Amino acid sequence: MTVEQVWRTEAPHVLAALTRRYGDFGDCEDAVQEALLAAAAQWPREGMPHDPRAWLITVAQRRLIDQVRSESARRRREERYAADALDGAAPVGVDDSLEVLLLCAHPALTKASQVALILRAVSGLTTAQIAAGFLVPEATMAARITRAKKTLAGAGSRFPAPAADLSARVGAVRHALALLHTEGHVRSSGAKLSDAGFSGEAIRLARSLWRAVPADPENAGLLALLLLTHARGPARTDAHGDLVPLEAQDRSRWRRDLIAEGVAILEAVLPVGPVGEFQLQAAIAAVHDEAASWAATDWPQIAELYRMLDLIAPGEAVTIGRAVAVARTEGPAAGLALLDPLAASRNHRVAATRGHLLAELGRTAQARVALEQAARTTRSIPEQRYLNRLLHEMA
Amino acid sequence: MKYVILIHSNPQPWGHPTGDFVAEQRDLPAETREQLNADFESVLEEMSARGELIGGEALADPASARLFRWHDGERLATDGPYAEGKEHLAGFFLIDVESPERAEEITRNFGAPGETIELRPAMWPGGDAD
């Protein structure tokens, strides 16, 4: 492990230890962040301390006390903190990362705030690093994080989270990590796709969630889904940074190691049940990843998985996926019919899929209209370039 | 998702806040003008606190612009304004919000008599999730 990996791994443990003792998550989080900055300045120069966690706890505690001292209105709390200082070597539980993760996925926060807070409190990233990942200025991200912490305090959040909430909270964590993974690979431009970034961090956190709560089969489902999706990363853009659709990807560039790991995790968990949305999505990703080509894909299997997914977690993306699969098993007209209920949708992916299916049916003029609509409404530059190229080739 | 909020206006003389120099707003009762200003200030404050505001600028008189065009195989610079339109780009805000609905909710508060506010999505360099 590099020194940075060490302090980032320790961050949630240190935060949990402080929060458990002092209660105020917002203040403790600020103090831990300062301790991480101190580690970043000192460790590479002076070497890593013998017990990094104890070092971070001591420094964070000192910062917390300084911080409280500077606010004279809070004098009484200062006395309590000073009298009650934590032993630097205090034992901390193995589930600390999980506890902090659960708190960050509090239902009072928006999904985007949950993700930003997770990156700071659990991943130990600085506000500047998070801001860079989301392509916003540091001040904007700092305001978001401050607001998220205020919201948590105002919502009467408890640390650790009450056991009764556990299963709903773990579900919220899964959705936040899935969003983090997606942000990672849709936000990065082509040249950066090889850089693990947020997507890699999402996988690391999904892995720790799976280890901390192995009894929930959806945690295995999430980890498998992220690995199986991440495996296709190297083939997702071409040398010019242009988007390559799944259909045309060079499958020899897919990461076989990640596919093997994802499939193994999924195969071990599927028989356990109950089968939830992440396991189904992972199963769909696995079918794609194991197919030798687009044409050789087991489409009946994918159509059936989407039908099941539609029952438990319906949504536009599921309908689109199902329409594509059904078009392969029953013909483009059957796929098109599934898209009918989405006629009023403003989602460019609906229009793009409709355009592809209409083109297959030889209804070229209608296909052009749909693809033009998709190209006009997408906000992804590579996606727009791809659709424009397609339209040009059709002409 | 990122958007720009573009303020199209024609203050006479050119000045900021544009509302003080737009005839349709000067003619409003003082209370109404105060209300418009208060709405604007409160939405700005809210955007900052929520971490939605990335930045923004008030722009100088369009006549002070320099225009660069390609002419006979060379770059040619001339003086502004860019267009002799009824309205000019007077200022902009760059925001990053959770949803199109939120972007519209914010932008609605910028509207005032005699001005057009344009909410325009920004493109992004990444691809779609597959």
XYZ file of C-alpha atoms in Angstrom:
525
model
C 0.000 0.000 0.000
C 1.148 3.530 -0.730
C 1.083 6.069 2.106
C -1.993 7.654 0.527
C -3.789 4.298 0.459
C -2.950 3.857 4.129
C -4.454 7.150 5.295
C -7.455 6.734 3.013
C -8.135 3.240 4.352
C -7.852 4.532 7.913
C -10.095 7.586 7.344
C -13.488 5.983 8.123
C -12.083 4.144 11.161
C -10.700 7.351 12.604
C -13.946 9.177 11.855
C -16.022 6.427 13.453
C -13.861 6.448 16.586
C -14.219 10.206 16.978
C -17.927 10.329 16.175
C -18.687 7.496 18.551
C -16.952 9.397 21.318
C -17.905 13.008 20.598
C -21.167 12.664 18.714
C -20.978 15.594 16.300
C -20.404 13.984 12.916
C -19.918 17.303 11.085
C -17.209 18.597 13.453
C -15.485 15.212 13.614
C -15.483 14.905 9.834
C -13.779 18.303 9.502
C -11.182 17.282 12.088
C -10.445 13.992 10.307
C -10.097 15.812 7.011
C -7.483 18.081 8.608
C -5.658 15.080 10.025
C -5.575 13.554 6.528
C -4.115 16.770 5.140
C -1.485 16.693 7.893
C -0.682 13.076 6.971
C -0.397 14.072 3.309
C 2.117 16.745 4.268
C 4.162 14.731 6.759
C 4.134 11.040 5.900
C 5.764 11.205 2.472
C 8.510 13.392 3.950
C 9.069 11.887 7.384
C 7.903 8.348 6.807
C 4.766 6.626 7.953
C 4.176 6.474 11.719
C 4.446 3.125 13.439
C 0.677 3.071 14.114
C -0.991 5.207 11.423
C -4.456 4.930 12.930
C -3.340 6.071 16.383
C -1.421 8.946 14.771
C -4.487 10.070 12.818
C -6.782 9.775 15.841
C -4.394 11.856 17.961
C -4.060 14.580 15.335
C -7.792 14.631 14.521
C -8.629 14.855 18.204
C -6.276 17.768 18.677
C -7.869 19.534 15.692
C -11.321 18.880 17.042
C -10.417 20.407 20.385
C -8.736 23.418 18.691
C -11.805 23.893 16.573
C -14.172 23.828 19.495
C -11.888 26.098 21.550
C -12.008 28.690 18.797
C -15.753 28.879 19.171
C -16.119 30.519 22.555
C -19.896 30.124 22.540
C -19.359 26.419 22.788
C -17.147 26.521 25.853
C -19.029 23.920 27.752
C -18.580 21.401 25.000
C -14.875 22.169 24.939
C -14.593 21.205 28.582
C -16.317 17.962 27.901
C -14.073 17.197 24.925
C -10.890 18.080 26.764
C -11.799 16.036 29.812
C -12.855 13.103 27.750
C -9.950 12.829 25.316
C -9.753 9.556 23.456
C -6.871 7.239 24.029
C -4.969 7.314 20.755
C -4.832 3.546 20.672
C -8.541 3.081 21.392
C -9.820 -0.135 19.866
C -12.137 0.448 16.930
C -14.457 -2.044 15.330
C -13.931 -3.652 11.951
C -17.326 -2.404 10.809
C -16.428 1.284 11.119
C -16.319 1.829 7.368
C -19.780 0.364 7.147
C -21.151 2.573 9.931
C -19.847 5.725 8.278
C -21.112 4.524 4.913
C -24.585 3.946 6.375
C -24.645 7.418 7.894
C -23.630 9.022 4.585
C -26.508 7.241 2.822
C -29.017 8.926 5.151
C -32.460 9.290 3.502
C -32.548 13.058 4.230
C -29.748 13.577 1.669
C -30.037 13.660 -2.100
C -28.245 10.880 -3.986
C -25.605 13.331 -5.214
C -24.932 14.562 -1.663
C -24.682 11.011 -0.383
C -22.040 10.294 -3.003
C -20.031 13.445 -2.243
C -20.100 12.748 1.488
C -19.064 9.114 1.005
C -16.055 10.242 -1.019
C -14.922 12.530 1.791
C -15.866 10.603 4.903
C -15.295 7.023 3.760
C -12.815 7.345 0.905
C -10.786 10.078 2.600
C -10.619 12.226 -0.547
C -10.166 15.975 -0.254
C -12.876 18.382 -1.369
C -10.562 19.446 -4.207
C -10.239 15.859 -5.467
C -14.000 15.319 -5.327
C -14.651 18.631 -7.070
C -12.197 17.712 -9.838
C -13.979 14.399 -10.350
C -17.348 16.079 -10.665
C -15.939 18.881 -12.837
C -17.064 21.674 -10.509
C -15.015 24.295 -8.594
C -13.817 23.402 -5.114
C -15.974 26.142 -3.499
C -19.110 24.673 -5.083
C -18.295 21.190 -3.809
C -17.387 22.563 -0.360
C -20.826 24.198 -0.147
C -22.482 20.888 -1.064
C -20.577 18.954 1.575
C -21.224 21.560 4.276
C -24.911 21.547 3.430
C -25.042 17.746 3.480
C -23.494 17.690 6.955
C -25.938 20.344 8.183
C -28.823 18.357 6.756
C -27.593 15.273 8.595
C -27.370 17.169 11.880
C -30.828 18.682 11.318
C -32.337 15.305 10.494
C -31.326 14.014 13.937
C -29.095 11.365 12.396
C -27.708 8.832 14.837
C -24.315 7.191 14.819
C -24.144 4.296 14.609
C -27.396 4.000 12.666
C -30.215 2.233 14.529
C -30.221 -1.474 13.730
C -33.875 -1.331 12.684
C -32.958 0.851 9.688
C -30.118 -1.395 8.590
C -31.610 -3.099 5.574
C -33.095 0.092 4.071
C -29.828 1.947 4.710
C -27.745 -0.780 3.102
C -30.048 -0.514 0.078
C -29.418 3.236 -0.087
C -25.651 2.634 0.110
C -25.897 0.252 -2.859
C -27.700 2.828 -4.968
C -25.166 5.528 -4.008
C -22.232 3.265 -4.958
C -23.877 2.328 -8.252
C -24.292 6.050 -8.979
C -20.654 6.697 -8.039
C -19.534 3.987 -10.459
C -21.664 5.402 -13.273
C -20.450 8.960 -12.580
C -16.918 7.618 -12.789
C -17.213 6.233 -16.261
C -19.658 8.641 -17.848
C -17.905 11.765 -16.587
C -14.423 10.820 -17.609
C -13.535 11.613 -21.180
C -12.137 8.950 -23.474
C -8.490 9.463 -22.679
C -9.108 9.005 -18.980
C -11.161 5.817 -19.195
C -8.196 3.681 -18.212
C -7.847 5.652 -14.974
C -9.839 3.845 -12.314
C -10.910 7.073 -10.565
C -14.371 7.156 -9.040
C -15.358 3.887 -10.714
C -12.460 2.093 -9.084
C -13.348 3.650 -5.741
C -16.975 2.495 -6.147
C -15.714 -1.058 -6.654
C -13.476 -0.844 -3.593
C -16.403 0.352 -1.459
C -18.803 -2.225 -2.920
C -16.270 -4.881 -2.014
C -16.077 -3.656 1.581
C -19.902 -3.492 1.787
C -20.089 -7.082 0.541
C -17.525 -8.206 3.134
C -19.246 -6.310 5.945
C -22.778 -7.548 5.159
C -22.338 -10.825 3.248
C -25.773 -12.068 4.309
C -27.518 -9.637 1.942
C -27.180 -11.241 -1.518
C -27.753 -7.882 -3.219
C -24.347 -6.728 -1.950
C -22.722 -9.518 -3.922
C -24.991 -8.547 -6.823
C -23.766 -4.951 -6.736
C -20.085 -5.919 -6.597
C -20.545 -8.384 -9.465
C -22.401 -5.757 -11.520
C -19.669 -3.153 -11.049
C -16.884 -5.619 -11.899
C -18.708 -6.915 -14.978
C -19.422 -3.370 -16.213
C -15.943 -2.105 -15.403
C -14.482 -5.008 -17.403
C -15.711 -3.394 -20.631
C -14.100 -0.020 -19.852
C -11.040 -0.390 -22.123
C -13.250 -1.051 -25.178
C -15.855 1.633 -24.522
C -14.068 4.362 -26.493
C -11.809 4.220 -29.536
C -8.399 5.807 -30.054
C -10.056 9.164 -30.867
C -12.139 9.102 -27.702
C -15.292 8.350 -29.687
C -17.902 6.154 -28.087
C -18.033 2.520 -29.203
C -21.442 0.882 -28.629
C -21.480 -2.561 -27.042
C -22.397 -4.037 -30.426
C -19.145 -2.872 -32.012
C -16.712 -3.181 -29.091
C -13.456 -5.079 -29.507
C -14.165 -7.834 -26.997
C -10.522 -8.884 -26.840
C -9.923 -5.661 -24.888
C -12.369 -6.596 -22.134
C -10.787 -7.348 -18.763
C -11.061 -11.149 -18.455
C -9.859 -11.093 -14.843
C -12.715 -8.805 -13.779
C -15.250 -10.859 -15.748
C -14.076 -14.086 -14.095
C -14.292 -12.526 -10.646
C -17.725 -10.985 -11.265
C -19.141 -14.218 -12.660
C -17.775 -16.257 -9.744
C -19.322 -13.902 -7.156
C -22.633 -13.940 -9.003
C -22.755 -17.710 -9.437
C -22.118 -18.194 -5.741
C -24.910 -15.849 -4.687
C -27.713 -16.463 -7.222
C -28.843 -19.777 -5.679
C -29.026 -18.145 -2.222
C -31.937 -15.814 -3.079
C -33.941 -13.658 -2.921
C -32.886 -12.330 -6.320
C -32.952 -8.518 -6.382
C -32.334 -5.856 -8.996
C -28.555 -5.754 -8.664
C -28.217 -9.516 -9.082
C -30.438 -9.349 -12.173
C -28.462 -6.463 -13.662
C -25.239 -8.334 -12.906
C -26.655 -11.442 -14.570
C -27.443 -9.415 -17.702
C -23.929 -7.943 -17.697
C -22.501 -11.459 -17.286
C -24.409 -12.789 -20.305
C -23.006 -9.930 -22.417
C -19.489 -10.356 -21.042
C -19.420 -14.082 -21.745
C -20.707 -13.805 -25.323
C -18.153 -14.141 -28.104
C -19.941 -11.474 -30.146
C -23.108 -9.346 -30.274
C -24.695 -11.875 -32.648
C -23.693 -14.869 -30.515
C -25.218 -13.346 -27.357
C -27.804 -15.436 -25.494
C -30.651 -12.989 -26.234
C -33.528 -15.168 -24.921
C -31.722 -15.255 -21.576
C -31.252 -11.467 -21.573
C -34.908 -10.895 -22.541
C -36.028 -13.105 -19.661
C -33.730 -11.334 -17.159
C -35.099 -7.946 -18.260
C -38.660 -9.256 -17.912
C -37.877 -10.200 -14.295
C -36.134 -6.878 -13.687
C -39.182 -5.060 -15.056
C -41.307 -6.755 -12.383
C -39.191 -5.684 -9.399
C -37.501 -2.454 -10.532
C -39.252 -0.994 -13.578
C -37.854 2.080 -15.312
C -37.069 3.533 -18.725
C -33.596 1.984 -18.864
C -35.098 -1.449 -18.156
C -37.757 -1.028 -20.859
C -35.075 0.013 -23.356
C -32.869 -2.967 -22.485
C -35.810 -5.305 -22.781
C -36.849 -3.852 -26.152
C -33.341 -4.399 -27.536
C -33.289 -8.021 -26.336
C -36.818 -8.787 -27.574
C -35.918 -7.283 -30.962
C -33.207 -9.965 -31.223
C -35.461 -12.853 -30.167
C -38.804 -11.902 -31.720
C -37.794 -9.332 -34.316
C -37.431 -5.520 -34.386
C -41.209 -4.919 -34.597
C -41.766 -6.677 -31.247
C -38.984 -4.601 -29.676
C -40.470 -1.425 -31.090
C -43.878 -2.258 -29.637
C -42.345 -2.430 -26.148
C -41.168 1.168 -26.561
C -44.693 2.446 -27.343
C -45.509 3.364 -23.721
C -42.435 5.626 -23.725
C -43.607 7.655 -26.749
C -43.760 10.866 -24.669
C -40.339 10.351 -23.058
C -37.685 13.055 -23.473
C -34.946 10.480 -22.865
C -32.655 10.493 -25.906
C -31.887 6.798 -25.417
C -35.528 5.938 -26.134
C -35.314 7.845 -29.426
C -31.935 6.278 -30.268
C -33.222 2.737 -29.663
C -36.373 3.420 -31.664
C -34.191 4.760 -34.482
C -32.043 1.626 -34.549
C -35.064 -0.681 -34.630
C -36.860 1.351 -37.315
C -33.697 1.230 -39.438
C -33.619 -2.556 -39.115
C -37.199 -2.686 -40.347
C -36.185 -0.653 -43.387
C -38.323 2.307 -42.273
C -35.432 4.614 -43.048
C -37.253 7.948 -43.046
C -38.787 7.324 -39.614
C -35.466 5.976 -38.371
C -33.773 9.203 -39.393
C -36.345 11.294 -37.552
C -35.837 9.284 -34.357
C -32.032 9.305 -34.585
C -32.006 13.034 -35.316
C -34.145 13.600 -32.245
C -31.745 11.487 -30.182
C -28.712 13.376 -31.524
C -30.334 16.734 -30.778
C -31.313 15.866 -27.209
C -28.316 13.932 -25.874
C -25.922 15.930 -23.707
C -23.005 13.585 -24.159
C -20.553 14.822 -26.791
C -19.302 11.315 -27.734
C -22.892 10.042 -27.926
C -23.855 12.929 -30.199
C -20.822 12.349 -32.431
C -21.761 8.671 -32.683
C -25.376 9.427 -33.641
C -24.345 12.070 -36.171
C -21.886 9.604 -37.728
C -24.651 7.013 -37.964
C -26.984 9.502 -39.652
C -24.244 10.478 -42.089
C -23.642 6.809 -43.017
C -27.371 6.246 -43.558
C -27.567 9.082 -46.073
C -26.120 18.439 -14.880
C -24.714 21.748 -15.975
C -26.624 24.634 -17.511
C -25.913 28.228 -18.410
C -28.481 30.872 -17.610
C -28.090 33.601 -20.223
C -29.501 37.055 -19.525
C -30.568 38.765 -22.752
C -31.287 42.421 -22.147
C -30.861 45.903 -23.537
C -30.264 48.324 -20.675
C -30.142 52.006 -21.768
C -27.584 53.193 -20.928
C -25.731 49.886 -20.544
C -25.522 49.085 -16.817
C -25.972 46.549 -14.050
C -28.157 45.345 -12.522
C -29.770 45.519 -15.933
C -33.226 45.928 -14.394
C -32.293 49.454 -13.257
C -31.726 50.490 -16.858
C -34.517 48.684 -18.697
C -37.525 50.925 -19.414
C -40.116 48.205 -18.697
C -38.695 47.779 -15.183
C -38.045 51.441 -14.412
C -41.764 52.008 -14.977
C -42.759 49.421 -12.360
C -43.906 50.501 -8.879
C -41.010 50.635 -6.411
C -42.426 47.733 -4.399
C -42.567 45.451 -7.416
C -38.978 46.301 -8.336
C -37.851 45.617 -4.805
C -39.650 42.291 -4.909
C -37.925 41.349 -8.186
C -34.535 42.230 -6.693
C -35.275 40.312 -3.513
C -36.316 37.208 -5.484
C -33.095 37.384 -7.448
C -30.889 37.862 -4.384
C -32.536 35.011 -2.533
C -32.155 32.571 -5.407
C -28.472 33.521 -5.747
C -27.928 32.959 -2.051
C -29.760 29.656 -2.146
C -27.739 28.445 -5.133
C -24.463 29.258 -3.361
C -25.498 27.546 -0.151
C -26.651 24.438 -1.998
C -23.473 24.180 -4.016
C -25.262 24.707 -7.325
C -23.604 27.926 -8.457
C -20.367 27.456 -10.372
C -19.900 31.018 -11.483
C -21.218 33.934 -13.459
C -20.325 37.365 -14.769
C -22.005 40.623 -15.712
C -20.841 41.606 -19.197
C -19.621 44.999 -20.447
C -21.370 47.083 -23.111
C -21.652 45.079 -26.363
C -20.136 48.054 -28.166
C -16.886 47.343 -26.280
C -16.628 43.883 -27.841
C -13.927 42.997 -30.357
C -15.003 40.589 -33.079
C -12.656 38.165 -34.809
C -13.566 36.758 -38.184
C -11.920 35.021 -41.069
C -11.568 37.296 -44.070
C -9.636 36.593 -47.296
C -7.512 33.903 -45.663
C -6.677 36.035 -42.631
C -8.021 36.733 -39.194
C -9.651 40.116 -39.122
C -10.611 42.019 -35.976
C -13.387 44.611 -35.906
C -15.286 46.484 -33.219
C -18.598 45.300 -31.726
C -21.433 45.049 -31.189
C -21.786 41.503 -32.513
C -25.451 41.997 -33.420
C -27.670 45.038 -33.768
C -30.475 43.149 -32.083
C -33.133 44.304 -29.691
C -31.381 42.391 -26.896
C -27.782 41.543 -26.136
C -26.079 38.991 -23.930
C -25.751 40.985 -20.704
C -24.581 38.328 -18.274
C -24.503 34.639 -17.495
C -24.506 32.117 -14.677
C -23.115 28.611 -14.818
C -24.957 26.150 -12.585
C -24.752 22.437 -11.796
C -28.016 20.955 -10.537
C -29.658 17.607 -9.850
C -32.402 17.759 -12.469
C -33.861 19.753 -15.363
C -36.790 20.591 -13.069
C -34.464 22.240 -10.553
C -32.746 24.194 -13.339
C -36.121 25.558 -14.449
C -37.171 26.354 -10.898
C -34.020 28.444 -10.462
C -34.219 30.172 -13.821
C -37.868 31.137 -13.395
C -36.716 33.580 -10.686
C -34.488 35.460 -13.131
C -37.353 36.567 -15.361
C -38.252 40.283 -15.366
C -40.101 42.651 -17.719
C -38.210 43.624 -20.872
C -35.648 40.815 -20.606
C -35.357 37.260 -21.925
C -33.699 34.592 -19.832
C -32.339 31.595 -21.725
C -31.705 28.296 -19.928
C -29.337 26.201 -22.006
C -28.006 22.722 -21.134
C -24.244 22.204 -21.334
C -22.810 19.189 -23.130
C -20.366 16.933 -21.314
C -17.267 15.107 -22.543
C -18.187 11.660 -21.177
C -20.267 8.939 -22.742
C -23.531 7.409 -21.631
C -23.603 4.531 -19.215
C -24.119 1.241 -21.003
